[in-house]
Short mmCIF file of C-alpha atoms and ligand atoms in Angstrom, two decimals:
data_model
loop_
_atom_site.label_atom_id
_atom_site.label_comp_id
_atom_site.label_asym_id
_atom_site.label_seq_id
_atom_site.Cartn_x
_atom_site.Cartn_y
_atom_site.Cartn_z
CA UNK A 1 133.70 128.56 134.32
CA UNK A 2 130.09 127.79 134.25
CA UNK A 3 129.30 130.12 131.45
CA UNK A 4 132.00 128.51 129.57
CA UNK A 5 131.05 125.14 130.09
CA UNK A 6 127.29 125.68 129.16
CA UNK A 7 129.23 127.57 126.01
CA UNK A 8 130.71 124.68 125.26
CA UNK A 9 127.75 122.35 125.91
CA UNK A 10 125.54 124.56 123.36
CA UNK A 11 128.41 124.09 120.96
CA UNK A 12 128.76 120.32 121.33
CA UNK A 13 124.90 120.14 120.83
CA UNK A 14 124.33 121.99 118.19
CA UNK A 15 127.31 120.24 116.12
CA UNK A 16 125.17 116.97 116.92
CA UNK A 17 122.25 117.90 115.74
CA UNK A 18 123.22 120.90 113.56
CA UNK A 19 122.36 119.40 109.40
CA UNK A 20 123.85 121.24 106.60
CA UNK A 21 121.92 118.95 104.22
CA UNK A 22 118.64 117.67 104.78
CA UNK A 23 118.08 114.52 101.80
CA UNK A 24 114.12 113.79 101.45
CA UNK A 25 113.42 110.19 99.38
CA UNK A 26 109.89 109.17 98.40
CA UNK A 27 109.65 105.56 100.11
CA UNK A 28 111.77 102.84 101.34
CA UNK A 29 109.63 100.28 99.74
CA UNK A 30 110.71 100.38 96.37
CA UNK A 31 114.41 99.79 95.89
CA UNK A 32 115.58 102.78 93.86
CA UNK A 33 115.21 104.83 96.45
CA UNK A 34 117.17 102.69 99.10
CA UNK A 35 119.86 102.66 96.22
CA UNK A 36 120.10 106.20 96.58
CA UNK A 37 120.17 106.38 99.87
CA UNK A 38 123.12 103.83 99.97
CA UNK A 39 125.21 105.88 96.83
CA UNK A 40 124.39 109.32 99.08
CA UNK A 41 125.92 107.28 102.66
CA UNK A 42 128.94 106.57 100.68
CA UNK A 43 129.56 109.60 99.12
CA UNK A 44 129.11 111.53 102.37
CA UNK A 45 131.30 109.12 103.97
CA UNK A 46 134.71 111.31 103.72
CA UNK A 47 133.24 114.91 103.73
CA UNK A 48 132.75 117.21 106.69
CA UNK A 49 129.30 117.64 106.08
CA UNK A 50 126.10 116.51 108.05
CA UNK A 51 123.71 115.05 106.53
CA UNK A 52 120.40 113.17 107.65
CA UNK A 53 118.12 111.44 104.87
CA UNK A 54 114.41 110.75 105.40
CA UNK A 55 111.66 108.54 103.84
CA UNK A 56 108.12 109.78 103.14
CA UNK A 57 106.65 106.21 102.63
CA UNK A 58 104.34 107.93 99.93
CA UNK A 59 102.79 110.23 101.87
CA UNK A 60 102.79 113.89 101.02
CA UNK A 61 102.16 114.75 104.67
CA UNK A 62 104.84 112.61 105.90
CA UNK A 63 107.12 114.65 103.61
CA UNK A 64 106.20 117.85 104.77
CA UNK A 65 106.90 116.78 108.38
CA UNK A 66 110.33 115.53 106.88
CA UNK A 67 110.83 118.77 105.94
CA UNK A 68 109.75 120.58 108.93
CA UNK A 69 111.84 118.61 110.79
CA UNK A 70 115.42 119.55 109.13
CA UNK A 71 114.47 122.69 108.91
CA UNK A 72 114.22 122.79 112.73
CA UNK A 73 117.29 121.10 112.48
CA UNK A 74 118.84 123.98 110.59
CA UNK A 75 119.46 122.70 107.18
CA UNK A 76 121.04 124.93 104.21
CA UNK A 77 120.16 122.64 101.25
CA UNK A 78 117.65 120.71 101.37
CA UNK A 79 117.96 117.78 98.16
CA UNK A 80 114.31 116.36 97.90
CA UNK A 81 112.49 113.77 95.17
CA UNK A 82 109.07 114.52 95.95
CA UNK A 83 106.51 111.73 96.33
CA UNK A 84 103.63 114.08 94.23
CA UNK A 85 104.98 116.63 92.30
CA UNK A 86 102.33 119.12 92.77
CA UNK A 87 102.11 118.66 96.55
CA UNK A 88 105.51 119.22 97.62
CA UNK A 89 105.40 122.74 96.12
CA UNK A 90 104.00 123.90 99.48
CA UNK A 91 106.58 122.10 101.29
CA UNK A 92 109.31 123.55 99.54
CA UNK A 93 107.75 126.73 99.47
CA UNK A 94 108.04 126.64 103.52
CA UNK A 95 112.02 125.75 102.69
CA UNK A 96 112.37 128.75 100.90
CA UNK A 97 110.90 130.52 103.08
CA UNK A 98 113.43 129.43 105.99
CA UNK A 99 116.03 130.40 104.12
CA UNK A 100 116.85 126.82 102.59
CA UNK A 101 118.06 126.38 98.89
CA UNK A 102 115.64 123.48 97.65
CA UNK A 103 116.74 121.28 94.93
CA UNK A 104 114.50 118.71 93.43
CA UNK A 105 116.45 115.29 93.01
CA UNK A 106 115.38 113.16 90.18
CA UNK A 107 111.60 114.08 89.91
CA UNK A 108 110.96 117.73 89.46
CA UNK A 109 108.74 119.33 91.76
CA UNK A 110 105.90 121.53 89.69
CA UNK A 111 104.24 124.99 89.90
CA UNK A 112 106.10 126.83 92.57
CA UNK A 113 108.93 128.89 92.57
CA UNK A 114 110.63 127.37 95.07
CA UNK A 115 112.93 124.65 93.20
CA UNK A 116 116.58 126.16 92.83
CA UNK A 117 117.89 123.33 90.66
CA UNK A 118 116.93 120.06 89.27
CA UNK A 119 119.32 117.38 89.39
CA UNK A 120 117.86 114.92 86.77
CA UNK A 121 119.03 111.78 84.61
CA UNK A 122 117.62 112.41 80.68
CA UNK A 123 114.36 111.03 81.63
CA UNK A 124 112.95 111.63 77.87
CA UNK A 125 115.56 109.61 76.70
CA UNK A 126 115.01 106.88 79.31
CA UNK A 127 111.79 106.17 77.44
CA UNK A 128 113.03 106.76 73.90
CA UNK A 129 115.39 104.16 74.83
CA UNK A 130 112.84 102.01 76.06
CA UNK A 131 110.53 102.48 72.34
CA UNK A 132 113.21 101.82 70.13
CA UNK A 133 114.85 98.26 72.10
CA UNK A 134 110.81 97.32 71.28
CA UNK A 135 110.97 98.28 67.57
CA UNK A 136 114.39 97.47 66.76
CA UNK A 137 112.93 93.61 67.90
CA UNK A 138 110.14 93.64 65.79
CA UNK A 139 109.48 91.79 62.97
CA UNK A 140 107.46 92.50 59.93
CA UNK A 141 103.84 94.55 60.69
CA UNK A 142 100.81 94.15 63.22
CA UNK A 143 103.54 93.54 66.07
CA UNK A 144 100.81 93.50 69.36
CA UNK A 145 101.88 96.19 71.69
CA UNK A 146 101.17 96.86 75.55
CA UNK A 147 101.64 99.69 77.11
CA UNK A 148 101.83 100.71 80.84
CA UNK A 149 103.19 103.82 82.48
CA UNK A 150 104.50 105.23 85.98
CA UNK A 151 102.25 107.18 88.57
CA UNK A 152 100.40 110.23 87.22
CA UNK A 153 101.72 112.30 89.91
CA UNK A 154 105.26 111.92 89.00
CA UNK A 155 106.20 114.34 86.12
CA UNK A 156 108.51 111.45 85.12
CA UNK A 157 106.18 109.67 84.18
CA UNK A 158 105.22 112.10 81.75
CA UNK A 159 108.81 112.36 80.42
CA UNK A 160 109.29 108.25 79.79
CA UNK A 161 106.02 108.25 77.90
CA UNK A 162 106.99 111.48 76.20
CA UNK A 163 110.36 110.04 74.79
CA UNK A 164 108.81 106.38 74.24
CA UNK A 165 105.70 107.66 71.97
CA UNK A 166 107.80 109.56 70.39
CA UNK A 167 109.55 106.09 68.65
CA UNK A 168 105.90 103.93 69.17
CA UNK A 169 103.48 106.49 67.49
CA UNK A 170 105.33 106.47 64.16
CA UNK A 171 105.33 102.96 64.46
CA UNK A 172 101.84 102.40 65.26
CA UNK A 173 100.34 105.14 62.73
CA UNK A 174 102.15 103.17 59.94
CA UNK A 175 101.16 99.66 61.48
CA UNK A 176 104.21 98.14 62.38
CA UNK A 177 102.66 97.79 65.99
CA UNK A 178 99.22 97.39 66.79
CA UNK A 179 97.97 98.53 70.05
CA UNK A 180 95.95 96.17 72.11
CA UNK A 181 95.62 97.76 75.85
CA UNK A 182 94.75 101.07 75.24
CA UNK A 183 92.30 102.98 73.76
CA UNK A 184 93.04 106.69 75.01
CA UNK A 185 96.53 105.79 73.24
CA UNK A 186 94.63 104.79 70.09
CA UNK A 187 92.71 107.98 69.41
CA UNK A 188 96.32 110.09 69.41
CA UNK A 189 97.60 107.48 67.05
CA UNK A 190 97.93 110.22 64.07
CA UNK A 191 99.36 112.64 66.92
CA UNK A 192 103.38 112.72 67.54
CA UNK A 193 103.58 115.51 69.98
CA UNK A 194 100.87 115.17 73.14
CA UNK A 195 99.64 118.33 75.09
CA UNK A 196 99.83 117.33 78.91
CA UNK A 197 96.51 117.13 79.12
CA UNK A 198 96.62 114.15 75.81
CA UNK A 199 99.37 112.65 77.29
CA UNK A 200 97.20 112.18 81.11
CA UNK A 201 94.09 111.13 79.67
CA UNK A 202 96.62 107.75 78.17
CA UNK A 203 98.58 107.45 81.25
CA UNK A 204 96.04 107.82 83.42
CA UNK A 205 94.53 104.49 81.36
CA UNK A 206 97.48 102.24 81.38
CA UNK A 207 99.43 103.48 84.75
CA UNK A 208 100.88 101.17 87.51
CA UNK A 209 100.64 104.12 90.07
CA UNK A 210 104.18 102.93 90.13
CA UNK A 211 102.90 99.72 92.52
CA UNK A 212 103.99 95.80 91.35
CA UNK A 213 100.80 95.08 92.42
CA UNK A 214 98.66 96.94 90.61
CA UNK A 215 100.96 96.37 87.16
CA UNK A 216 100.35 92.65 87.64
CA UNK A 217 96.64 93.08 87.85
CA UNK A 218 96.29 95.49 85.00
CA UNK A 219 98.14 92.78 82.89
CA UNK A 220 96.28 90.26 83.78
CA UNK A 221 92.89 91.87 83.13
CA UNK A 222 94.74 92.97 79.42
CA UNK A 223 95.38 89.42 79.07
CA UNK A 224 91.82 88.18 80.61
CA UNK A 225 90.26 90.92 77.43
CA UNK A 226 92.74 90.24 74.78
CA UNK A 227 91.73 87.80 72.05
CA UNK A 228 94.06 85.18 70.94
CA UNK A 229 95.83 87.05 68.05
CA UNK A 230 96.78 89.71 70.18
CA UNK A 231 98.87 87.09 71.78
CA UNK A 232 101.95 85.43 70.22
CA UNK A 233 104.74 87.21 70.16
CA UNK A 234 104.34 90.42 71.88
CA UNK A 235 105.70 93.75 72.79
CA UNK A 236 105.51 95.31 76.22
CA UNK A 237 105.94 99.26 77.55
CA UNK A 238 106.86 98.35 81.21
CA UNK A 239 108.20 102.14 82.50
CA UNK A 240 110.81 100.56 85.54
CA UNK A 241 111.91 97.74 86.74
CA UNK A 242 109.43 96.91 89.46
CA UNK A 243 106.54 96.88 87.49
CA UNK A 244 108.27 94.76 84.30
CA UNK A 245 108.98 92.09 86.60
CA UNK A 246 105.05 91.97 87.58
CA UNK A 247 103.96 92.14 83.95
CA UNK A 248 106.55 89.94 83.02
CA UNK A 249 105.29 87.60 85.65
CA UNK A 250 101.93 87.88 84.57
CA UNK A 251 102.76 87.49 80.53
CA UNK A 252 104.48 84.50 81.26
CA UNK A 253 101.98 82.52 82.93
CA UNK A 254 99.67 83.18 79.95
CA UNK A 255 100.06 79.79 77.69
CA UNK A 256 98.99 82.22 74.18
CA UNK A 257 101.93 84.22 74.94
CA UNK A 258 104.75 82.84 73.03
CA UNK A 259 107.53 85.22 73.32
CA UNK A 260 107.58 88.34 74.75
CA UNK A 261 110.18 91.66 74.48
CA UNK A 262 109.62 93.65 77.92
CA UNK A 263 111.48 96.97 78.85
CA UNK A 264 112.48 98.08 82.57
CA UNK A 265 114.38 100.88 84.25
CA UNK A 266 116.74 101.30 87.08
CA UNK A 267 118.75 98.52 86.51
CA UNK A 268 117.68 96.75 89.74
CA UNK A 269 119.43 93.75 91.10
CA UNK A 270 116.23 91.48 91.21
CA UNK A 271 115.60 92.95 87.35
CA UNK A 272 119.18 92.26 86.51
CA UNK A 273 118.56 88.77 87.63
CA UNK A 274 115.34 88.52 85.29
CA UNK A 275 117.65 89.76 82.46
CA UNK A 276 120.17 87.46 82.65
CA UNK A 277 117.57 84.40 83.26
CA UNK A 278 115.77 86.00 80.06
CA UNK A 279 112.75 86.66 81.40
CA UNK A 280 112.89 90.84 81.38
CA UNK A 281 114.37 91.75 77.78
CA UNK A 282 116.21 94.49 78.86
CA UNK A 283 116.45 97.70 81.29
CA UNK A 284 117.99 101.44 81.59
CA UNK A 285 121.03 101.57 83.85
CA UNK A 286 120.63 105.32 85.46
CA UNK A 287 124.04 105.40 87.31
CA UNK A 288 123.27 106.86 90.50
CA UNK A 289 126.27 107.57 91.76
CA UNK A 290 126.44 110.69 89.20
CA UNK A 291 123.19 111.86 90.95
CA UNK A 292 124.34 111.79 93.98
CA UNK A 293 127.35 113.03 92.98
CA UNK A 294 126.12 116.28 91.08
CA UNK A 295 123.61 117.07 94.12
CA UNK A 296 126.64 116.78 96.52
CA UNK A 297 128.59 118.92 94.62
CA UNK A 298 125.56 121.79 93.69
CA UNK A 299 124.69 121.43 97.49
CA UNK A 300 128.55 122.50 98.78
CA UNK A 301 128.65 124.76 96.19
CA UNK A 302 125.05 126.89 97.46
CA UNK A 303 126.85 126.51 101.17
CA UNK A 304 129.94 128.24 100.02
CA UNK A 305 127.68 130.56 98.17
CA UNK A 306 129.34 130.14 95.16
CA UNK A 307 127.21 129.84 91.27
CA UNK A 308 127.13 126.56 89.85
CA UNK A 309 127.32 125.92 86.01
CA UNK A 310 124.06 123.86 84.84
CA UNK A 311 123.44 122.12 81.17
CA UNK A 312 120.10 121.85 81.29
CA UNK A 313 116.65 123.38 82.17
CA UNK A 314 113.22 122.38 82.89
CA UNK A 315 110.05 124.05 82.92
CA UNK A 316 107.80 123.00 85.70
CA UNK A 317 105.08 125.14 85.14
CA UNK A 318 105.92 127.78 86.84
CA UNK A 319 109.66 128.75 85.95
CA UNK A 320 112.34 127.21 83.67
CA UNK A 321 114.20 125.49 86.50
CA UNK A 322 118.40 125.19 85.69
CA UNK A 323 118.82 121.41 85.73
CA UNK A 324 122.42 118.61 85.56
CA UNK A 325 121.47 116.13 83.60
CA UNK A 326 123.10 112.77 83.40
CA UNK A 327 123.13 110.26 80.36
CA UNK A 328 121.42 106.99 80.70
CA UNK A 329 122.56 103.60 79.30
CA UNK A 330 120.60 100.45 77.68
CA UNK A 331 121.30 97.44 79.67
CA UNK A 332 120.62 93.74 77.75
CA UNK A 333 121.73 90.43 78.36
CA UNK A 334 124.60 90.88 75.74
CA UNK A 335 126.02 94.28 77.65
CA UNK A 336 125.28 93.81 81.56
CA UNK A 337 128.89 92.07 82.63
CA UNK A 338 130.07 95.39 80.92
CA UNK A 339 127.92 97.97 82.07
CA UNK A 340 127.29 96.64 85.66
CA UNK A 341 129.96 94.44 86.89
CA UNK A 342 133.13 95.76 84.88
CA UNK A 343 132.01 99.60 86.08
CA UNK A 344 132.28 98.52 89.73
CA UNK A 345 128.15 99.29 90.47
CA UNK A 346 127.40 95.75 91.54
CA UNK A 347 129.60 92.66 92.27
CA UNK A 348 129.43 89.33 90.10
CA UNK A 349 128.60 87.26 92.88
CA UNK A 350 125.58 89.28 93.57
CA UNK A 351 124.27 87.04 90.56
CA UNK A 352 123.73 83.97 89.22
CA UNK A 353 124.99 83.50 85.70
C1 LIG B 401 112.19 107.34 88.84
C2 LIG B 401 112.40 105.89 88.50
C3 LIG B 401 111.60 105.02 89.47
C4 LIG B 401 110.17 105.49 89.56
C5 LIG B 401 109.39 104.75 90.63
C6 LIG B 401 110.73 107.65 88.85
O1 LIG B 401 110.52 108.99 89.13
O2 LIG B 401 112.89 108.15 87.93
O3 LIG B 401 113.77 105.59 88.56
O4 LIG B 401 111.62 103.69 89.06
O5 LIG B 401 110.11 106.86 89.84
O6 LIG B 401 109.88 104.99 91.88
#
């Protein structure tokens, strides 16, 4: 009796604290990430699975611990967005090592062998997206341009700015922009493809470290050393949503700045709000519901031990990582009732129009 009481006690414990999936975000403090936690609550809501999500507030150590800590729990999958890419490729490596399949959600995790899959929007095309709303608004030559990018250790980062100089460069080698913020940008000006190493000396110039704060004060000190005719009408490189609505802030209270054209990404409520007031020009919707989605489905298919299909890969240094990609959509004040409200992501009342 005993025996099969304590059996039975072991059992009841271990189903409580037993995770199949452990989920691993970078921080609470920046929305995105507490939209994904929300999108991965309500698509777990009807499975069987367990799941526990954890924040790493920024802090590669914290994430490690994270990681440690479902894996004590006894995790299978383990669905992480790493906070630096090249410092969670220890803590993954420890995943692997406890027998957990490790996919890297969103941002891929670099130099290790340790990622199994990459579940990734078309982050290249997030900032091609972002280059040619700028150009298709400009008008005639000399156009002033400033540009700012995400945190240097988020290989992101390096995609937006991949797919965004890809549109500028043209642009600004044949002068219908003209740079004002950045001079590691201006000496690739006749370059269309950047090495890595190209690409980081610019975004190590003009990044927001992916902080409002620091955005705001790196356009105001552009604004404090920009002359008069670099003013005007201008044309801004914001890389997400956060950070637009800092620049954006800080452009506006300029009195030289006439007009400007601002980009964003994430499609944030407080950004949505800015686009339909006018005052952020326009951002990328990444639905993440088909993130969450995909990693839910890769994640049951790895515990039933079963192959999943991929239609995509990434190199991230160290192997060509099989990737599911999802497509990415240009939100403006003409399309956001259609894109946001009509496909169910966010209500009409949580706006005012
Ligand atoms: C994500 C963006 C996000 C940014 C800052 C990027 O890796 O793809 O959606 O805005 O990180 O958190």
């Amino acid at each position: 009796m005993k025996k099969i009481l304590l059996a039975l006690l072991l059992l009841f414990t271990f189903s409580v604290f037993a995770a199949d999936i452990g989920i691993v975000l970078p921080t609470k403090d920046e929305p995105r990430w507490v939209q994904d936690e929300t999108r991965f609550k309500d698509a777990l809501k009807d499975t069987d699975y367990s799941v526990e999500v954890l924040f790493s507030q920024s802090s590669p150590a914290r994430e490690r611990e994270n990681v440690e800590a479902l894996i004590a729990k006894g995790i299978k999958v383990l669905i992480i967005c790493p906070h630096d890419a090249v410092a969670a490729a220890a803590t993954v490596e420890m995943a692997q090592k406890a027998g957990v399949k490790v996919i890297s959600y969103d941002r891929l995790i670099l130099n290790t062998n340790a990622v199994d899959y990459f579940v990734t929007f078309d982050s290249v095309e997030v900032g091609r997206a972002q280059g040619r709303f700028l150009l298709e608004n400009t008008y005639g030559a000399s156009n002033p341009l400033y540009i700012y990018a995400g945190a240097l250790s988020d290989n992101n980062s390096f995609l937006f700015f991949q797919g965004a100089w890809e549109v500028l460069q043209p642009r600004i080698a044949s002068g219908t922009f003209r740079l004002i913020n950045s001079s590691e940008a201006l000496k690739q000006k006749a370059k269309s493809t950047l090495t890595r190493e190209e690409m980081a000396g610019i975004i190590g110039q003009i990044t927001t470290n992916w902080d409002m704060t620091v955005a705001r004060s790196k356009a105001e000190d552009n604004l404090t050393r920009s002359k008069k005719t670099d003013k005007g009408t201008v044309f801004i490189l914001a890389p997400n949503d956060g950070t637009a609505r800092s620049i954006a802030d800080a452009f506006s209270k300029d009195r030289d700045i006439k007009q400007y054209y601002v980009t964003g990404q994430d499609a944030e409520k407080a950004s949505i709000q800015y686009v339909i007031d006018g005052r952020q020009s326009m951002s990328v919707f990444k639905d993440v519901r088909l993130l969450v989605k995909d990693s839910i489905n890769l994640a049951q298919m790895l515990l039933q031990g079963k192959t999943p299909t991929t239609t995509a890969s990434y190199s991230n240094g160290t192997k060509n990582v099989p990737a599911i990609q999802s497509e990415i959509q240009v939100v403006t004040k003409d399309n956001v009732k259609k894109v946001l409200i009509d496909s169910g992501y966010y209500k009409e009342s949580d706006f005012r129009w």
